[in-house]
Short mmCIF file of C-alpha atoms and ligand atoms in Angstrom, two decimals:
data_model
loop_
_atom_site.label_atom_id
_atom_site.label_comp_id
_atom_site.label_asym_id
_atom_site.label_seq_id
_atom_site.Cartn_x
_atom_site.Cartn_y
_atom_site.Cartn_z
CA MET A 26 43.10 -14.80 -28.19
CA LEU A 27 41.92 -18.20 -29.31
CA LEU A 28 42.60 -21.40 -27.38
CA ILE A 29 42.41 -24.72 -29.23
CA LYS A 30 41.79 -27.31 -26.49
CA ASN A 31 42.08 -31.10 -26.37
CA GLY A 32 43.19 -31.68 -29.95
CA ARG A 33 45.71 -34.15 -31.33
CA VAL A 34 48.50 -31.91 -32.59
CA LEU A 35 50.25 -33.30 -35.67
CA ASP A 36 53.25 -31.17 -36.58
CA PRO A 37 55.57 -32.68 -39.21
CA ALA A 38 58.23 -29.99 -38.63
CA SER A 39 58.89 -31.17 -35.06
CA LYS A 40 57.53 -34.73 -35.56
CA THR A 41 55.02 -33.98 -32.79
CA ASP A 42 52.00 -36.26 -32.53
CA GLY A 43 50.24 -35.81 -29.22
CA ALA A 44 47.53 -34.25 -27.11
CA LEU A 45 48.34 -30.55 -26.83
CA ASP A 46 46.51 -27.26 -26.50
CA VAL A 47 47.46 -24.39 -28.78
CA LEU A 48 47.03 -20.76 -27.77
CA LEU A 49 46.82 -18.17 -30.54
CA ASP A 50 47.43 -14.51 -29.88
CA GLY A 51 46.45 -12.43 -32.88
CA GLU A 52 48.45 -13.36 -35.94
CA LYS A 53 50.89 -15.63 -34.09
CA ILE A 54 50.92 -18.85 -32.10
CA ALA A 55 51.59 -17.81 -28.47
CA LYS A 56 52.33 -21.24 -27.01
CA THR A 57 51.56 -24.93 -27.00
CA GLY A 58 51.27 -27.15 -23.94
CA THR A 59 49.05 -29.40 -21.86
CA ALA A 60 46.09 -28.02 -19.92
CA LEU A 61 46.66 -24.45 -21.08
CA SER A 62 44.24 -21.87 -19.83
CA ALA A 63 43.68 -18.28 -20.86
CA PRO A 64 40.71 -16.65 -19.11
CA ASP A 65 40.05 -14.10 -21.85
CA ALA A 66 40.46 -16.44 -24.79
CA GLU A 67 37.73 -17.87 -26.97
CA VAL A 68 37.92 -21.67 -26.63
CA PHE A 69 37.60 -24.14 -29.51
CA ASP A 70 37.11 -27.70 -28.35
CA ALA A 71 39.13 -29.96 -30.67
CA THR A 72 38.37 -33.20 -28.84
CA ALA A 73 38.80 -36.14 -31.26
CA LEU A 74 40.13 -33.78 -33.94
CA VAL A 75 43.57 -33.37 -35.50
CA VAL A 76 45.23 -29.95 -35.24
CA ALA A 77 47.74 -29.43 -38.06
CA PRO A 78 49.66 -26.45 -39.46
CA GLY A 79 47.59 -24.50 -42.02
CA PHE A 80 47.44 -26.38 -45.31
CA ILE A 81 49.07 -24.88 -48.42
CA ASP A 82 47.79 -25.57 -51.94
CA LEU A 83 50.62 -25.04 -54.42
CA HIS A 84 48.40 -25.08 -57.48
CA CYS A 85 45.00 -23.61 -58.20
CA HIS A 86 43.16 -21.38 -60.64
CA LEU A 87 41.07 -18.60 -59.10
CA ARG A 88 40.06 -17.22 -62.55
CA GLU A 89 40.18 -13.56 -61.47
CA PRO A 90 40.85 -11.32 -63.32
CA GLY A 91 38.92 -12.15 -66.46
CA GLN A 92 36.88 -15.33 -65.98
CA GLU A 93 34.69 -14.37 -63.05
CA LEU A 94 31.78 -16.48 -64.35
CA SER A 95 33.81 -19.55 -63.37
CA GLU A 96 35.34 -18.32 -60.09
CA THR A 97 36.45 -15.24 -58.24
CA ILE A 98 39.06 -14.68 -55.57
CA GLU A 99 36.18 -14.36 -53.11
CA THR A 100 34.39 -17.63 -54.01
CA GLY A 101 37.59 -19.56 -54.67
CA THR A 102 39.16 -18.71 -51.33
CA ARG A 103 35.90 -19.54 -49.54
CA ALA A 104 35.99 -22.98 -51.18
CA ALA A 105 39.67 -23.30 -50.23
CA ALA A 106 38.89 -22.51 -46.58
CA ARG A 107 36.16 -25.16 -46.57
CA GLY A 108 38.75 -27.59 -47.87
CA GLY A 109 41.12 -26.80 -45.01
CA PHE A 110 43.54 -24.65 -47.00
CA ALA A 111 44.97 -21.62 -45.20
CA ALA A 112 47.00 -20.50 -48.23
CA VAL A 113 46.63 -21.08 -51.96
CA CYS A 114 48.97 -20.36 -54.86
CA CYS A 115 47.07 -19.18 -57.93
CA MET A 116 48.35 -19.81 -61.43
CA PRO A 117 48.86 -16.87 -63.80
CA ASN A 118 46.67 -17.97 -66.72
CA THR A 119 44.05 -15.33 -66.02
CA GLN A 120 42.83 -12.67 -68.48
CA PRO A 121 45.04 -10.69 -68.59
CA VAL A 122 47.82 -13.12 -67.76
CA ASN A 123 49.65 -12.36 -64.51
CA ASP A 124 52.90 -11.49 -66.28
CA ASN A 125 53.57 -8.06 -64.76
CA ALA A 126 53.56 -6.34 -61.38
CA SER A 127 50.31 -4.46 -61.87
CA VAL A 128 48.32 -7.68 -62.36
CA THR A 129 50.14 -9.27 -59.41
CA ARG A 130 49.30 -6.27 -57.23
CA SER A 131 45.65 -6.35 -58.28
CA ILE A 132 45.41 -10.02 -57.24
CA VAL A 133 47.15 -9.35 -53.91
CA ASP A 134 44.92 -6.33 -53.22
CA ARG A 135 41.74 -8.15 -54.18
CA ALA A 136 42.70 -11.09 -51.96
CA ALA A 137 43.35 -8.73 -49.04
CA ALA A 138 39.93 -7.14 -49.57
CA VAL A 139 37.69 -10.18 -50.15
CA GLY A 140 39.82 -13.31 -49.68
CA THR A 141 39.10 -15.76 -46.90
CA VAL A 142 42.56 -17.39 -46.97
CA ARG A 143 46.06 -16.25 -47.95
CA VAL A 144 46.58 -15.93 -51.70
CA TRP A 145 50.12 -16.32 -52.98
CA PRO A 146 50.21 -15.57 -56.72
CA ILE A 147 52.43 -17.35 -59.20
CA GLY A 148 53.73 -15.15 -62.00
CA ALA A 149 54.01 -16.09 -65.66
CA ALA A 150 57.47 -17.13 -66.86
CA SER A 151 57.01 -15.54 -70.27
CA ILE A 152 55.02 -12.54 -71.49
CA GLY A 153 51.44 -13.67 -71.99
CA SER A 154 52.70 -17.21 -71.25
CA LYS A 155 53.42 -17.24 -74.98
CA GLY A 156 56.81 -18.88 -74.59
CA GLU A 157 58.76 -16.11 -76.30
CA ALA A 158 60.13 -13.31 -74.11
CA LEU A 159 60.74 -13.41 -70.35
CA ALA A 160 58.05 -11.80 -68.22
CA GLU A 161 58.85 -9.06 -65.67
CA ILE A 162 59.77 -11.60 -63.02
CA ALA A 163 61.75 -9.33 -60.68
CA ALA A 164 59.01 -6.69 -60.58
CA MET A 165 56.39 -9.38 -59.96
CA LYS A 166 58.50 -10.75 -57.12
CA ASP A 167 58.50 -7.32 -55.48
CA ALA A 168 54.71 -7.29 -55.90
CA GLY A 169 54.30 -10.67 -54.18
CA ILE A 170 54.72 -13.70 -56.46
CA VAL A 171 56.11 -16.85 -54.84
CA ALA A 172 57.05 -18.80 -58.00
CA VAL A 173 56.83 -18.64 -61.78
CA SER A 174 55.05 -20.90 -64.27
CA ASP A 175 53.39 -20.83 -67.68
CA ASP A 176 50.82 -23.33 -66.35
CA GLY A 177 48.19 -24.40 -68.81
CA LYS A 178 51.19 -24.90 -71.04
CA PRO A 179 54.80 -26.01 -70.57
CA ILE A 180 57.61 -23.46 -70.67
CA ALA A 181 57.89 -23.60 -74.42
CA THR A 182 61.52 -24.33 -75.23
CA ALA A 183 64.65 -25.62 -73.54
CA ARG A 184 66.35 -22.31 -74.26
CA LEU A 185 63.58 -20.29 -72.60
CA MET A 186 63.60 -22.69 -69.65
CA ARG A 187 67.31 -22.09 -69.22
CA GLN A 188 66.77 -18.31 -69.20
CA VAL A 189 63.86 -18.55 -66.77
CA MET A 190 65.85 -20.80 -64.44
CA ASP A 191 68.91 -18.55 -64.50
CA TYR A 192 66.76 -15.54 -63.74
CA CYS A 193 64.76 -17.25 -61.01
CA THR A 194 67.87 -18.64 -59.34
CA SER A 195 69.21 -15.13 -58.81
CA LEU A 196 65.79 -14.09 -57.43
CA GLY A 197 65.43 -17.18 -55.22
CA LEU A 198 62.18 -18.32 -56.87
CA PRO A 199 61.17 -21.86 -57.86
CA VAL A 200 60.20 -22.55 -61.47
CA ILE A 201 57.02 -24.64 -61.78
CA ASP A 202 56.44 -26.46 -65.05
CA HIS A 203 53.31 -27.99 -66.55
CA CYS A 204 55.15 -30.75 -68.40
CA GLU A 205 53.86 -31.64 -71.82
CA ASP A 206 55.38 -32.22 -75.23
CA ALA A 207 53.15 -30.29 -77.62
CA SER A 208 53.87 -32.53 -80.60
CA LEU A 209 52.84 -35.68 -78.72
CA PHE A 210 49.83 -33.96 -77.13
CA ALA A 211 48.43 -33.41 -80.62
CA GLY A 212 44.80 -32.75 -79.75
CA GLY A 213 44.39 -35.70 -77.39
CA VAL A 214 41.68 -35.64 -74.73
CA MET A 215 42.54 -38.57 -72.41
CA ARG A 216 45.39 -40.98 -71.67
CA GLU A 217 46.32 -43.21 -74.61
CA GLY A 218 45.70 -46.87 -73.83
CA PRO A 219 43.05 -49.60 -73.91
CA ALA A 220 40.49 -47.26 -72.29
CA SER A 221 40.92 -44.53 -74.93
CA VAL A 222 40.59 -47.15 -77.68
CA ARG A 223 37.42 -48.53 -76.08
CA LEU A 224 35.87 -45.06 -75.77
CA GLY A 225 37.06 -43.97 -79.20
CA LEU A 226 38.66 -40.84 -77.76
CA LYS A 227 41.99 -39.47 -78.94
CA GLY A 228 44.78 -40.52 -76.59
CA ILE A 229 47.80 -38.73 -75.19
CA PRO A 230 50.72 -41.06 -74.44
CA ALA A 231 52.27 -41.02 -70.97
CA GLN A 232 55.57 -39.99 -72.56
CA CYS A 233 54.00 -36.65 -73.51
CA GLU A 234 54.59 -35.65 -69.88
CA SER A 235 57.76 -37.55 -68.97
CA ILE A 236 59.76 -36.34 -72.00
CA CYS A 237 59.24 -32.77 -70.78
CA VAL A 238 60.09 -33.72 -67.18
CA GLY A 239 63.32 -35.24 -68.50
CA ARG A 240 64.12 -32.05 -70.40
CA ASP A 241 63.46 -29.89 -67.36
CA VAL A 242 65.58 -32.06 -65.04
CA GLU A 243 68.47 -31.83 -67.54
CA ILE A 244 68.21 -28.04 -67.55
CA ALA A 245 67.94 -27.95 -63.75
CA GLN A 246 71.24 -29.82 -63.72
CA LEU A 247 72.72 -27.25 -66.08
CA THR A 248 71.51 -24.25 -64.09
CA GLY A 249 71.24 -25.50 -60.50
CA ALA A 250 67.79 -23.91 -60.32
CA ARG A 251 64.83 -24.95 -58.18
CA LEU A 252 62.47 -26.91 -60.43
CA HIS A 253 59.00 -28.02 -59.36
CA ILE A 254 56.96 -30.41 -61.52
CA ALA A 255 53.24 -29.57 -61.47
CA HIS A 256 50.49 -32.23 -61.33
CA MET A 257 52.81 -35.14 -62.05
CA SER A 258 50.86 -38.15 -63.28
CA THR A 259 53.14 -40.92 -64.59
CA ARG A 260 55.66 -43.45 -63.37
CA GLY A 261 58.14 -42.28 -66.01
CA SER A 262 58.03 -38.71 -64.67
CA LEU A 263 58.44 -39.97 -61.11
CA GLU A 264 61.57 -41.92 -62.11
CA TYR A 265 63.14 -38.71 -63.47
CA VAL A 266 62.33 -36.88 -60.23
CA ARG A 267 63.69 -39.70 -58.09
CA ALA A 268 66.94 -39.75 -60.08
CA ALA A 269 67.24 -35.96 -59.82
CA LYS A 270 66.76 -36.04 -56.05
CA LYS A 271 69.35 -38.79 -55.76
CA GLN A 272 71.81 -36.54 -57.60
CA GLY A 273 71.09 -33.76 -55.13
CA LEU A 274 69.32 -31.51 -57.63
CA ARG A 275 66.73 -29.08 -56.26
CA VAL A 276 63.83 -30.84 -57.98
CA THR A 277 60.40 -31.27 -56.34
CA CYS A 278 56.98 -32.37 -57.52
CA GLU A 279 53.28 -32.44 -56.66
CA VAL A 280 50.44 -34.89 -57.32
CA THR A 281 46.72 -34.10 -57.41
CA PRO A 282 44.03 -35.98 -55.48
CA HIS A 283 42.34 -37.05 -58.72
CA HIS A 284 45.53 -38.63 -60.02
CA PHE A 285 46.05 -40.70 -56.86
CA THR A 286 42.35 -41.69 -56.78
CA LEU A 287 41.15 -42.28 -60.35
CA THR A 288 42.57 -43.96 -63.46
CA ASP A 289 41.77 -43.89 -67.17
CA GLU A 290 39.41 -46.83 -66.51
CA HIS A 291 37.11 -44.39 -64.68
CA VAL A 292 36.75 -42.06 -67.68
CA ARG A 293 33.19 -41.77 -69.00
CA TYR A 294 31.63 -39.61 -71.69
CA ASN A 295 31.33 -37.01 -68.97
CA THR A 296 33.49 -33.92 -69.22
CA ASN A 297 34.13 -33.95 -65.46
CA TYR A 298 36.64 -36.70 -66.26
CA LYS A 299 38.51 -34.47 -68.69
CA MET A 300 41.59 -32.90 -67.18
CA ASN A 301 45.18 -32.22 -68.16
CA PRO A 302 47.27 -34.19 -67.52
CA PRO A 303 44.63 -36.85 -68.10
CA LEU A 304 43.83 -39.64 -65.64
CA ALA A 305 46.62 -42.16 -65.99
CA SER A 306 46.86 -45.94 -66.09
CA ARG A 307 46.41 -48.02 -62.95
CA GLU A 308 50.15 -48.77 -62.98
CA ASP A 309 50.95 -45.04 -63.03
CA ARG A 310 48.41 -44.32 -60.28
CA ASP A 311 49.93 -47.04 -58.08
CA ALA A 312 53.43 -45.64 -58.72
CA LEU A 313 52.25 -42.20 -57.57
CA ILE A 314 50.87 -43.66 -54.34
CA GLU A 315 54.24 -45.33 -53.72
CA GLY A 316 55.96 -42.00 -54.34
CA LEU A 317 53.63 -40.21 -51.93
CA ALA A 318 54.43 -42.77 -49.25
CA ASP A 319 58.21 -42.98 -49.71
CA GLY A 320 58.87 -39.23 -49.84
CA SER A 321 59.70 -38.94 -53.56
CA ILE A 322 56.65 -36.69 -53.98
CA ASP A 323 56.73 -33.43 -52.03
CA ALA A 324 53.17 -32.17 -52.03
CA ILE A 325 49.53 -32.83 -52.78
CA ALA A 326 48.15 -29.92 -54.84
CA THR A 327 44.58 -29.61 -56.08
CA ASP A 328 44.96 -27.97 -59.51
CA HIS A 329 41.49 -26.59 -58.67
CA ALA A 330 40.33 -25.58 -62.16
CA PRO A 331 36.77 -24.28 -62.11
CA HIS A 332 34.84 -23.99 -65.36
CA HIS A 333 31.39 -22.44 -65.66
CA PRO A 334 28.77 -25.20 -66.21
CA ALA A 335 27.93 -24.06 -69.75
CA SER A 336 31.52 -24.49 -70.88
CA LYS A 337 31.63 -28.13 -69.67
CA GLU A 338 28.18 -29.02 -71.05
CA VAL A 339 29.52 -29.81 -74.49
CA GLU A 340 30.96 -32.87 -76.22
CA PHE A 341 33.97 -34.46 -74.54
CA ASP A 342 36.29 -33.41 -77.37
CA HIS A 343 35.28 -29.76 -77.07
CA ALA A 344 35.19 -29.31 -73.30
CA PRO A 345 37.96 -27.44 -71.49
CA PHE A 346 40.35 -29.46 -69.32
CA GLY A 347 40.11 -29.32 -65.54
CA ILE A 348 38.07 -30.03 -62.43
CA THR A 349 37.46 -28.31 -59.10
CA GLY A 350 39.38 -29.67 -56.13
CA PHE A 351 39.58 -27.63 -52.93
CA GLU A 352 36.70 -29.18 -51.01
CA THR A 353 37.50 -32.83 -51.72
CA ALA A 354 41.32 -32.89 -51.44
CA LEU A 355 41.75 -33.73 -47.75
CA ALA A 356 38.79 -36.12 -47.74
CA LEU A 357 40.28 -38.00 -50.72
CA GLY A 358 43.65 -38.16 -48.98
CA LEU A 359 42.10 -39.59 -45.82
CA THR A 360 39.65 -41.93 -47.56
CA GLU A 361 41.87 -43.20 -50.37
CA LEU A 362 45.31 -43.16 -48.74
CA VAL A 363 45.23 -43.11 -44.93
CA HIS A 364 42.18 -45.31 -44.33
CA LYS A 365 43.44 -47.78 -46.95
CA ASN A 366 46.77 -47.95 -45.07
CA LYS A 367 48.81 -46.62 -47.96
CA LEU A 368 50.04 -43.54 -46.08
CA SER A 369 50.47 -42.60 -42.44
CA LEU A 370 48.44 -39.68 -41.15
CA MET A 371 51.66 -37.78 -40.39
CA ARG A 372 52.83 -38.25 -43.99
CA LEU A 373 49.49 -37.01 -45.35
CA VAL A 374 49.72 -33.88 -43.17
CA GLU A 375 53.29 -33.35 -44.36
CA LEU A 376 52.12 -33.44 -48.00
CA PHE A 377 49.70 -30.57 -47.26
CA THR A 378 51.99 -28.48 -45.01
CA THR A 379 55.77 -28.74 -44.65
CA GLY A 380 56.07 -30.42 -48.07
CA PRO A 381 54.57 -27.57 -50.12
CA GLY A 382 56.14 -25.10 -47.67
CA ARG A 383 59.61 -26.41 -48.54
CA VAL A 384 58.90 -26.06 -52.27
CA LEU A 385 58.24 -22.36 -51.67
CA GLY A 386 60.91 -21.89 -49.00
CA ILE A 387 58.22 -21.13 -46.38
CA GLU A 388 58.34 -22.75 -42.94
CA ARG A 389 55.15 -24.39 -41.64
CA LYS A 390 55.01 -25.44 -37.98
CA ILE A 391 53.05 -25.34 -34.75
CA ALA A 392 55.34 -23.49 -32.37
CA ALA A 393 55.43 -20.23 -30.43
CA GLY A 394 56.02 -17.32 -32.81
CA ALA A 395 54.85 -19.12 -35.96
CA PRO A 396 51.91 -17.68 -37.93
CA ALA A 397 48.54 -18.61 -36.38
CA ASP A 398 47.47 -20.69 -39.40
CA LEU A 399 45.91 -24.03 -38.46
CA THR A 400 43.86 -26.72 -40.17
CA ILE A 401 41.67 -28.73 -37.83
CA PHE A 402 40.10 -31.90 -39.19
CA SER A 403 38.30 -35.10 -38.33
CA THR A 404 39.74 -38.38 -39.61
CA ASP A 405 36.38 -40.12 -39.22
CA HIS A 406 33.51 -37.73 -39.93
CA ALA A 407 31.27 -39.48 -42.49
CA TRP A 408 29.79 -37.23 -45.15
CA THR A 409 28.83 -37.05 -48.81
CA PHE A 410 30.15 -34.35 -51.11
CA ARG A 411 27.48 -32.48 -53.05
CA ALA A 412 28.79 -30.26 -55.82
CA SER A 413 25.59 -28.21 -55.58
CA GLU A 414 26.60 -27.19 -52.03
CA SER A 415 30.13 -26.17 -52.99
CA ALA A 416 31.36 -22.65 -52.24
CA SER A 417 32.97 -22.60 -55.68
CA LYS A 418 31.09 -20.93 -58.53
CA SER A 419 31.67 -24.03 -60.62
CA ARG A 420 30.41 -27.63 -60.38
CA ASN A 421 32.88 -29.52 -62.57
CA THR A 422 33.91 -32.42 -60.37
CA PRO A 423 33.84 -36.19 -60.85
CA PHE A 424 33.36 -36.57 -57.07
CA ASP A 425 29.77 -35.29 -56.83
CA GLY A 426 27.83 -37.67 -54.55
CA ARG A 427 30.95 -39.47 -53.31
CA ALA A 428 30.96 -40.66 -49.70
CA PHE A 429 33.98 -39.76 -47.58
CA ARG A 430 35.43 -40.57 -44.19
CA GLY A 431 37.22 -37.53 -42.79
CA ALA A 432 36.71 -33.80 -43.31
CA PRO A 433 38.05 -30.35 -42.45
CA MET A 434 36.36 -28.98 -39.32
CA ALA A 435 38.00 -25.54 -39.06
CA THR A 436 40.53 -23.45 -40.95
CA ILE A 437 42.29 -20.70 -39.03
CA VAL A 438 44.21 -18.00 -40.88
CA GLY A 439 46.16 -15.36 -38.96
CA GLY A 440 44.37 -16.27 -35.73
CA ARG A 441 40.82 -16.02 -37.18
CA PHE A 442 38.35 -18.64 -38.38
CA ALA A 443 38.29 -18.72 -42.17
CA PHE A 444 35.95 -21.70 -41.99
CA ARG A 445 34.16 -23.54 -39.26
CA HIS A 446 32.16 -26.72 -39.88
CA SER A 447 28.59 -26.38 -38.66
CA LYS A 448 29.09 -29.41 -36.36
CA THR A 449 31.79 -27.55 -34.45
CA ALA A 450 30.18 -24.12 -34.31
CA GLN A 451 29.12 -23.23 -30.79
CA ALA A 452 25.82 -21.54 -30.12
ZN1 ZN B 3 48.81 -27.49 -65.73
ZN1 ZN B 4 46.81 -25.87 -63.44
#
């Protein structure tokens, strides 16, 4: 048994915000209350800390199988735990692609053997994510996938999207799309605009994303399926999602910490600023922050995309897209959104817990009988992120050396510590 004493419990599911103790018994929460005592329990003193349901990351790349130089399930989940995530959803663009039950099972088994946090795989929508034939979605669901996506690429055609949606609706799975119009993408490396002109880098217009979001929303209307827009980065995309929600369609979306923090004006000839979708204009970034605050956006997701240093140490045009994200996500949310009064603390917690939970159809709450997954964090702890100290195998982040206010202090998964900040560890 583990007793979390003196914390500020923030539970979006019950709108609880107050001083409560939480008693964990094995895999489940036993009870919550004031001045709880349990003589046999280990006690964690959460004085001045927030106790939230375990965070869920809807979007990451763990690179195993196939790209273990960049990350493994072991190193990736350790980095996730340090970032406060109790569960992460890993995209299927591994080698081989997770497009069949045997790959799904190997990921689930590996995570059970060496993972620090829960790993919920996402299966490919099409075989090899090639955009041609449907993958073995039903068999992958039996093996443990929680959603489908061809992330890295959009689901190639409207016709395939319709098939995937019809299939996933009968299986009760959400369809996650990386929205991009291939013909407009056309070899671009950053957002098209004054900044791309100044840097002389090939631009990708904002409409490259929103055109595909529009297509997907239209097909969601046709099929009634659950559609989730990955790493949404533009105002135009957000308008489509808002309109879809207003119509009562089952459309949700996520935004990454880098897209609510940085803009195309921050891009340097440094490949740690190269990601897809690219950093957007200031107007788009401000629209995303509005959407996070007003409830139009459902989740913050990292799109943690580790790349081995050698692969990023090349010219901007030739570098792969993507940055790491687990260990800076909560700190960016606190520093950039909550402390700047753009978002309430409750809303931020919702974006990491009940919000992504709802996308997957998984309940997240602090109540007797719920899974003993908790994220405990400080809103004020001052620290500086050092990529060299990351638990990830990769170092590709634009946030190396950035000072933060607020940090994860402990991550509890199934009643056990997956991570404990050295400041909180008792002798
Ligand atoms: Zn993507
Ligand atoms: Zn991704």
